[in-house]
Short mmCIF file of C-alpha atoms in Angstrom, two decimals:
data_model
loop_
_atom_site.label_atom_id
_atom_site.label_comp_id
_atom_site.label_asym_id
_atom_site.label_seq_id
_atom_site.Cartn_x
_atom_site.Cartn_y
_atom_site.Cartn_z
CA UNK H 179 45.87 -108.60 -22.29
CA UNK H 180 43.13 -109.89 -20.31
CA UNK H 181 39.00 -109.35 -20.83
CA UNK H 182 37.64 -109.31 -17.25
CA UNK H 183 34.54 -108.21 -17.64
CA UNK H 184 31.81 -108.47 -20.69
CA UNK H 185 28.17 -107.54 -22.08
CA UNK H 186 26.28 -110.58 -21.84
CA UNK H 187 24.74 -110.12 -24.90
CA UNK H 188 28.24 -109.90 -26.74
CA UNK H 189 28.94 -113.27 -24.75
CA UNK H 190 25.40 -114.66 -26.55
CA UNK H 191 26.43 -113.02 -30.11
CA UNK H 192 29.63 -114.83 -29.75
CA UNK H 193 28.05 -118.55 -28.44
CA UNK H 194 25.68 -118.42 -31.17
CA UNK H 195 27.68 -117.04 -34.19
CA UNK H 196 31.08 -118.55 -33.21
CA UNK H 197 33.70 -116.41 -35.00
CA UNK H 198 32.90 -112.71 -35.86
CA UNK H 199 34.57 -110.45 -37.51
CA UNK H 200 34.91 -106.69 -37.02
CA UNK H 201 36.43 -103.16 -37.89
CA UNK H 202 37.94 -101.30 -35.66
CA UNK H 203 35.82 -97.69 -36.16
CA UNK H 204 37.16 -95.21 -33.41
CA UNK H 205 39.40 -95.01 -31.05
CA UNK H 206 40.04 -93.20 -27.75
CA UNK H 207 42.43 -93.30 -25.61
CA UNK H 208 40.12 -95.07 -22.63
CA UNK H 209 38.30 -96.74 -24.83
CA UNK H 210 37.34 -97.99 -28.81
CA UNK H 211 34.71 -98.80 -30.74
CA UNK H 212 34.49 -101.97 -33.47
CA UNK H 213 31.96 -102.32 -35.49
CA UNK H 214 31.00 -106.16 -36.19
CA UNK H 215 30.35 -108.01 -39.70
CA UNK H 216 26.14 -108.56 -38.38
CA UNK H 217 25.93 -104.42 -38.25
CA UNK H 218 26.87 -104.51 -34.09
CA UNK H 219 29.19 -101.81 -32.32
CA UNK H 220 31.09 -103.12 -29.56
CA UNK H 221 32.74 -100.99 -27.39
CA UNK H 222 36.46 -102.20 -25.84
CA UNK H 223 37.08 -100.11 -22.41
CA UNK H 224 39.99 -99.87 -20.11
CA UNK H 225 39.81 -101.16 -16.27
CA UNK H 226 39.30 -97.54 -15.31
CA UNK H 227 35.42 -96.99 -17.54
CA UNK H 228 32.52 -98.04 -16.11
CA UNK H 229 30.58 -100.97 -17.97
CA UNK H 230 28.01 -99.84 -20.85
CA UNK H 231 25.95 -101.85 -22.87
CA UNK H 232 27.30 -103.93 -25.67
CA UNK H 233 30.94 -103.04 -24.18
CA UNK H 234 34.07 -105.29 -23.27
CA UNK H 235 36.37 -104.31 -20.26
CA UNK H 236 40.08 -105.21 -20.27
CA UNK H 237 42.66 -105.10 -17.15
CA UNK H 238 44.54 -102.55 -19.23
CA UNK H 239 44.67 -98.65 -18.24
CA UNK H 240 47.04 -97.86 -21.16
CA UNK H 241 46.03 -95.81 -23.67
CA UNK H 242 44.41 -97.24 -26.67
CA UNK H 243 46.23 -94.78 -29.31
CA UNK H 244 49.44 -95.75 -27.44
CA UNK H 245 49.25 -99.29 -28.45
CA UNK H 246 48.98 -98.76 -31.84
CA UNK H 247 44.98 -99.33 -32.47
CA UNK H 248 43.50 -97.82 -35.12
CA UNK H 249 40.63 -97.11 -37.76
CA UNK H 250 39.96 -99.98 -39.57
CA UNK H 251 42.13 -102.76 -38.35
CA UNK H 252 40.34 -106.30 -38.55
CA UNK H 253 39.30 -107.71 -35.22
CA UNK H 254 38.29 -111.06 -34.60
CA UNK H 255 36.13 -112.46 -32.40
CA UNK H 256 35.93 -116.31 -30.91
CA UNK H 257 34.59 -117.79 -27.88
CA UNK H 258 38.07 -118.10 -26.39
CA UNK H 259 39.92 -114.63 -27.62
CA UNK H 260 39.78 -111.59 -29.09
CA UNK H 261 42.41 -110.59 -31.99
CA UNK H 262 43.45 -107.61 -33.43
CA UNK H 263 44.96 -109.23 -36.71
CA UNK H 264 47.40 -106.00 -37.76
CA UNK H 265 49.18 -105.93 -34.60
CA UNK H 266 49.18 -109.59 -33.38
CA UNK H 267 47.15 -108.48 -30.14
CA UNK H 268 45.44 -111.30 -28.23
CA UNK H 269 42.66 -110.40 -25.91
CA UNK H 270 41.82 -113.34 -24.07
CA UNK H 271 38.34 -114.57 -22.68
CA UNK H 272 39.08 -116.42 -19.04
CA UNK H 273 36.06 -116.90 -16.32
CA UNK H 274 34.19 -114.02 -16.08
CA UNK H 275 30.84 -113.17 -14.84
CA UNK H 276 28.79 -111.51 -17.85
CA UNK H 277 27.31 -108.17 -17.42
CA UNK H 278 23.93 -107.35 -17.96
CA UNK H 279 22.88 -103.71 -18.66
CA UNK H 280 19.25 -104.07 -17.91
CA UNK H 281 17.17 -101.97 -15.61
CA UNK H 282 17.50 -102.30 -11.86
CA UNK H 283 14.83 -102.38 -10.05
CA UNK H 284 15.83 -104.23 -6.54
CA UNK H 285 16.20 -101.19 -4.56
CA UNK H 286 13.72 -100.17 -1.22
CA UNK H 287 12.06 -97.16 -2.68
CA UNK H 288 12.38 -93.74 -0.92
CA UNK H 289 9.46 -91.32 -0.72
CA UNK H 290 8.09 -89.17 -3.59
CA UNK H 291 9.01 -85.74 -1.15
CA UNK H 292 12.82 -87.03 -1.09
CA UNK H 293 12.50 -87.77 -4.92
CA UNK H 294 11.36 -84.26 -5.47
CA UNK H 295 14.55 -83.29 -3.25
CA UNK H 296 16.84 -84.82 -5.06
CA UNK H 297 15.46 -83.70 -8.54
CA UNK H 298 16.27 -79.93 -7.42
CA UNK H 299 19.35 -81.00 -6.19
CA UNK H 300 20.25 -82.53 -9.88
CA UNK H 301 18.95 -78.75 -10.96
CA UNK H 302 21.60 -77.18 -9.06
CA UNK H 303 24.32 -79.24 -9.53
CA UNK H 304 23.87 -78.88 -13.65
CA UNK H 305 23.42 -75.87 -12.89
CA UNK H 306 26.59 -74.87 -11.02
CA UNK H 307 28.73 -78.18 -12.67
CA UNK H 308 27.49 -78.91 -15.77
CA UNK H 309 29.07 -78.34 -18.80
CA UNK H 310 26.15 -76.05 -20.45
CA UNK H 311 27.44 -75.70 -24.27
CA UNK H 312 25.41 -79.03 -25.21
CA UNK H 313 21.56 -78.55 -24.01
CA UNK H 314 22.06 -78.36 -20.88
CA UNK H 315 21.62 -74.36 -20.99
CA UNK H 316 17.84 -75.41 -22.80
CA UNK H 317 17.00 -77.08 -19.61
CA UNK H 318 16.39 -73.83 -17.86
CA UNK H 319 14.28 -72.22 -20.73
CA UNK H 320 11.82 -74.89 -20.18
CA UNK H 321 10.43 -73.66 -16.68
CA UNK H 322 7.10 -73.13 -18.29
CA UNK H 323 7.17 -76.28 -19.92
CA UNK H 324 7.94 -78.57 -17.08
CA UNK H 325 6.66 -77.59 -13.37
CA UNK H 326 9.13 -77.40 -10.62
CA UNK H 327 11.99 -75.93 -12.79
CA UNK H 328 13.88 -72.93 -11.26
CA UNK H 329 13.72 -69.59 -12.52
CA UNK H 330 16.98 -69.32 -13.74
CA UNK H 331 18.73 -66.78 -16.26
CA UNK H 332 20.92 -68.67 -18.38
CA UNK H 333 22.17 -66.88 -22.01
CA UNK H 334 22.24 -69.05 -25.07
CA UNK H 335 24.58 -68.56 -27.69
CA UNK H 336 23.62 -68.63 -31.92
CA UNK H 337 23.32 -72.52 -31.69
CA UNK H 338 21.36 -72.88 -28.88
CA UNK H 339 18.60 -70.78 -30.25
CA UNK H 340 19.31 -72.35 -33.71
CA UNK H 341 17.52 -75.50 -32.19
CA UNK H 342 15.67 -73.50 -29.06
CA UNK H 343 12.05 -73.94 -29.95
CA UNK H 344 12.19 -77.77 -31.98
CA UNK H 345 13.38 -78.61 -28.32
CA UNK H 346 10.58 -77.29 -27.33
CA UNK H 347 8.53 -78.65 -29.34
CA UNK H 348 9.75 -81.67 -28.46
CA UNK H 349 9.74 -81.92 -24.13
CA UNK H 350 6.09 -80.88 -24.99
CA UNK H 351 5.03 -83.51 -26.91
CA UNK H 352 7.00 -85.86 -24.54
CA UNK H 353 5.30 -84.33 -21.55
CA UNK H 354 1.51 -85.08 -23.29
CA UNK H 355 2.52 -88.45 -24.57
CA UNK H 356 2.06 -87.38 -28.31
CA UNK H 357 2.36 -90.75 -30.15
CA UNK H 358 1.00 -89.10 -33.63
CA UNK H 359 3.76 -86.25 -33.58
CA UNK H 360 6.68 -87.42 -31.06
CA UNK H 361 8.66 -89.64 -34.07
CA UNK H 362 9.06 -86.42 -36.09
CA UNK H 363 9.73 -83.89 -33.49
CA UNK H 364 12.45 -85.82 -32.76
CA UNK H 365 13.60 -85.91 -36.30
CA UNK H 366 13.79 -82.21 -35.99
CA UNK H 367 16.55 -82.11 -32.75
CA UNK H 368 18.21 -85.77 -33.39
CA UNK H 369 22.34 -85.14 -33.82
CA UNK H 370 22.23 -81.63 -33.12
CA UNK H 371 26.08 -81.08 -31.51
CA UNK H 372 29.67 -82.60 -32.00
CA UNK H 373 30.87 -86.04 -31.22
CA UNK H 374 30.15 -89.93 -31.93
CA UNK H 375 27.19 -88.76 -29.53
CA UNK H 376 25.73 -85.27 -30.23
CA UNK H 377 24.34 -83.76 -27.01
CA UNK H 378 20.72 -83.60 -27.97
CA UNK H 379 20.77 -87.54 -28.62
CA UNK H 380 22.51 -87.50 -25.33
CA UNK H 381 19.37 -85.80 -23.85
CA UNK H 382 16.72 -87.84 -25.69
CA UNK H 383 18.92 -91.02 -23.73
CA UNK H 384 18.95 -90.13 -20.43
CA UNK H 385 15.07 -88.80 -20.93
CA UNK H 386 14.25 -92.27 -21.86
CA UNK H 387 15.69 -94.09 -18.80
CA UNK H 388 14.36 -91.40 -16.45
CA UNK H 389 10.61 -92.40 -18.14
CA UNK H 390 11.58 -96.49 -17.52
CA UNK H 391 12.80 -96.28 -13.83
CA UNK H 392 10.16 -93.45 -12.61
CA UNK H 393 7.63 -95.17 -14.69
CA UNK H 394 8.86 -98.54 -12.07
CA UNK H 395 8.74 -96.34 -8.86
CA UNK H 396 5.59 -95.17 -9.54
CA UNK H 397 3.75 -98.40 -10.54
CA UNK H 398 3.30 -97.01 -14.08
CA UNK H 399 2.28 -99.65 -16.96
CA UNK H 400 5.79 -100.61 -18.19
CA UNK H 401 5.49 -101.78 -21.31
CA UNK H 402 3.62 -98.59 -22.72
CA UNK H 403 6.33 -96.57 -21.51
CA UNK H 404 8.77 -99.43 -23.45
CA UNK H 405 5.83 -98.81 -26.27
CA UNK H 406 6.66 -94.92 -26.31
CA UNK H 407 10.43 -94.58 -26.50
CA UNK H 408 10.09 -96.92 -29.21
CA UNK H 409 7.68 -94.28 -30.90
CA UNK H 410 10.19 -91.66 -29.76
CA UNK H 411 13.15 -93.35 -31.94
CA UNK H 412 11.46 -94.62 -34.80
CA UNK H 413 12.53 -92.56 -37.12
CA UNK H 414 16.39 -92.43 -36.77
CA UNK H 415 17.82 -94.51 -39.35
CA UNK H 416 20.55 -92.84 -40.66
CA UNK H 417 19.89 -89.28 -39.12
CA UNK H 418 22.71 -89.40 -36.23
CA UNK H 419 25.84 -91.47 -35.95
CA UNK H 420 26.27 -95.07 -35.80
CA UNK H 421 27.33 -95.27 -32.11
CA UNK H 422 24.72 -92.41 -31.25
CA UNK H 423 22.04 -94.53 -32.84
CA UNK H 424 23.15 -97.72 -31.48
CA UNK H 425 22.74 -95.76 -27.60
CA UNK H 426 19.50 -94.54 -28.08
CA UNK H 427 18.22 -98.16 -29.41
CA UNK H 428 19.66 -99.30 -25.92
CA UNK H 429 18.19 -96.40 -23.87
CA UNK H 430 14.83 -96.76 -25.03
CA UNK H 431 14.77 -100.50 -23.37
CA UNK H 432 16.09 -98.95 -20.02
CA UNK H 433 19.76 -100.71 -20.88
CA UNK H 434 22.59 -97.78 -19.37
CA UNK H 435 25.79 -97.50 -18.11
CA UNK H 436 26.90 -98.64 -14.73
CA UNK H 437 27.10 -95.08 -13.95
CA UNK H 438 23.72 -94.18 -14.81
CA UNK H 439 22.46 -97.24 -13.45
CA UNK H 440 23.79 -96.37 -9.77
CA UNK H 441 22.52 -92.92 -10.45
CA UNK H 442 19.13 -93.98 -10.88
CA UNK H 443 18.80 -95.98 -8.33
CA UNK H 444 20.32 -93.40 -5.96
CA UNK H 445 17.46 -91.09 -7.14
CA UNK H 446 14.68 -93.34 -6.35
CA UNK H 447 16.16 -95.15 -3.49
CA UNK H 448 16.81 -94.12 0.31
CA UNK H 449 20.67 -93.94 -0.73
CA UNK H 450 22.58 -91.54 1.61
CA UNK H 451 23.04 -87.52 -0.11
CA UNK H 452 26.97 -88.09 -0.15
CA UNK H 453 26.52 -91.08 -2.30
CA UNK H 454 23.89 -89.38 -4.69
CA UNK H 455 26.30 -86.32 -5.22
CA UNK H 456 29.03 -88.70 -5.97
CA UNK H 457 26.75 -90.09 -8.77
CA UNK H 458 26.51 -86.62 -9.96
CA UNK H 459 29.40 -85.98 -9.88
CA UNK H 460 30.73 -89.35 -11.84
CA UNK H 461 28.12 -88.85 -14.84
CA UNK H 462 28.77 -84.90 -15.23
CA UNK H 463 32.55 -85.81 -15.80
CA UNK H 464 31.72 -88.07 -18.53
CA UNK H 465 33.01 -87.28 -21.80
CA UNK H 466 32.94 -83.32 -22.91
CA UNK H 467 29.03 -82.25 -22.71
CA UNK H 468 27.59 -85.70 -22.80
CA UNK H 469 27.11 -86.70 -19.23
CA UNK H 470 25.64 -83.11 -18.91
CA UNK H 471 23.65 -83.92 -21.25
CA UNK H 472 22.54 -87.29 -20.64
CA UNK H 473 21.98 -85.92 -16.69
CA UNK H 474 19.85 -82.90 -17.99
CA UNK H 475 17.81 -85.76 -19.80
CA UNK H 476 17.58 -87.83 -16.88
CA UNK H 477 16.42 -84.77 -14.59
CA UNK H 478 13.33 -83.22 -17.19
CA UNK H 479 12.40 -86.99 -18.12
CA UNK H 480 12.09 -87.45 -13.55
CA UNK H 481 10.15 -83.99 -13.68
CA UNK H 482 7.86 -84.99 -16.04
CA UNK H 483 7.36 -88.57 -14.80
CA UNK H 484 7.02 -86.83 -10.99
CA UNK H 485 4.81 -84.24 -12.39
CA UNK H 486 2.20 -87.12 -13.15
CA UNK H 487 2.06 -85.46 -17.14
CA UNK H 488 1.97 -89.13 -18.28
CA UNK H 489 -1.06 -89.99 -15.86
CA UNK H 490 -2.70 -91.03 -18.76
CA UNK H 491 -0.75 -94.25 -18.63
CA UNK H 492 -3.17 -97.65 -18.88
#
């Protein structure tokens, strides 16, 4: 089994540490999750995923379960392999060009009116695509909240208005750039849903990135906006799961998916309509609820950033 592409910053963990040692902690069948000796969580992916931070892609498309991988099984880690001691399964390290998850920012920039487009086109699509059980549904109940939000009738069930108005709570204080109040409103929401990533950590995500590259297209000061979604997180030790928590450390810095990357970009850039829907389309399929989710993040964090609430900036 071959590694053919990897996180540069796994690449730098490895160079500097020389052998690590890890547990394997989930598994999927397109992808697993190990959980290092130094406290990191590495995701392992097969050739068909798209590249996340702190992940490793293989030339595999089998099915992890398939192969036998499972909870707890020792991985180790050295600059020339990867081994999965219980089953005798070398991974190994060739030439490969490291990954880097960071923000891109080398795009030509499309006008704020085309933006503005595209952000009600992102309505629609959730609306008529998404998969609404996560928070995607709280999205449209915030048309008073967040300007240019549709009118739209969209029932909640017993969990949705279980958390209704701390979500609230929260796009408003997110929206006036509450640094006093923001680290324990999000307290209030943080793991709220199923999964290794529950949706409203999803959302939380995706609204961080959305504040990073509109805060670039709009010549916003960058590092308060860094300085914000650090206040936003601050709080979360131990209140959501390990991989959720480890994805919301990388969100705040801007550091996303391949797939959210490109969608980004498509957003702000002059990028043909076909291509943006395809992003759309590529991030709503992710995983149950949470590329809903993380999308519905994305497209309040763009309102908000469009809607010049954080003009307060310096």
């Amino acid at each position: 089994m071959l590694i053919v592409q990897m996180c540069d910053k796994i690449i730098a963990q490895i160079n500097k540490d020389g052998l690590v040692v890890g547990m394997v902690h989930s598994v999927f069948d397109g992808a697993f999750n190990v959980l290092t000796s130094n406290g990191i969580m590495i995701t392992f992916l097969n050739h068909k995923k798209a590249m996340f931070p702190l992940s490793i892609k293989l030339n595999t498309v089998v099915s992890f379960h398939s192969i036998g991988i499972d909870r707890d099984m020792t991985v180790e880690f050295t600059k020339k392999e990867i081994f999965i001691k219980q089953l005798n399964l070398n991974m190994n390290i060739g030439k490969l060009k490291p990954w880097s998850p960071t923000p891109c920012f080398d795009y030509e920039k499309t006008t704020k009116e085309n933006v503005s487009k595209k952000l009600e086109e992102m309505e629609d699509f959730i609306y008529a695509h998404g998969s609404l059980e996560g928070v995607g549904s709280l999205i449209f109940h915030l048309n008073e909240e967040v300007s240019g939000i549709s009118n739209r009738h969209v029932e909640l069930n017993r969990n949705h208005d279980f958390i209704l108005e701390r979500f609230l709570r929260f796009v408003k204080l997110s929206k006036c750039y509450d640094t006093k109040n923001i680290a324990e409103a999000t307290v209030k929401i943080i793991g709220f849903g199923p999964g290794l990533t529950p949706a409203t950590d999803d959302f939380i995500s995706g609204l961080m990135i959305a504040f990073i590259y509109l805060g670039n297209y709009l010549n916003q000061n960058l590092e308060y906006i860094y300085k914000f979604n650090i206040e936003i997180i601050k709080n979360i030790d131990g209140k959501t799961t390990t991989v959720s928590e480890k994805m919301l450390r990388l969100s705040a810095n801007g550091e996303a998916s391949d797939t959210i990357r490109n969608l980004m970009v498509s957003l702000l850039s002059r990028d043909r309509q076909e291509r943006f829907q395809a992003n759309l389309k590529e991030l709503v399929d992710f995983g149950g609820t949470s590329g809903t989710d993380i999308l519905s993040g994305i497209y309040i964090g763009s309102r908000i950033m469009l809607n010049n609430s954080l003009r307060r900036l310096r």
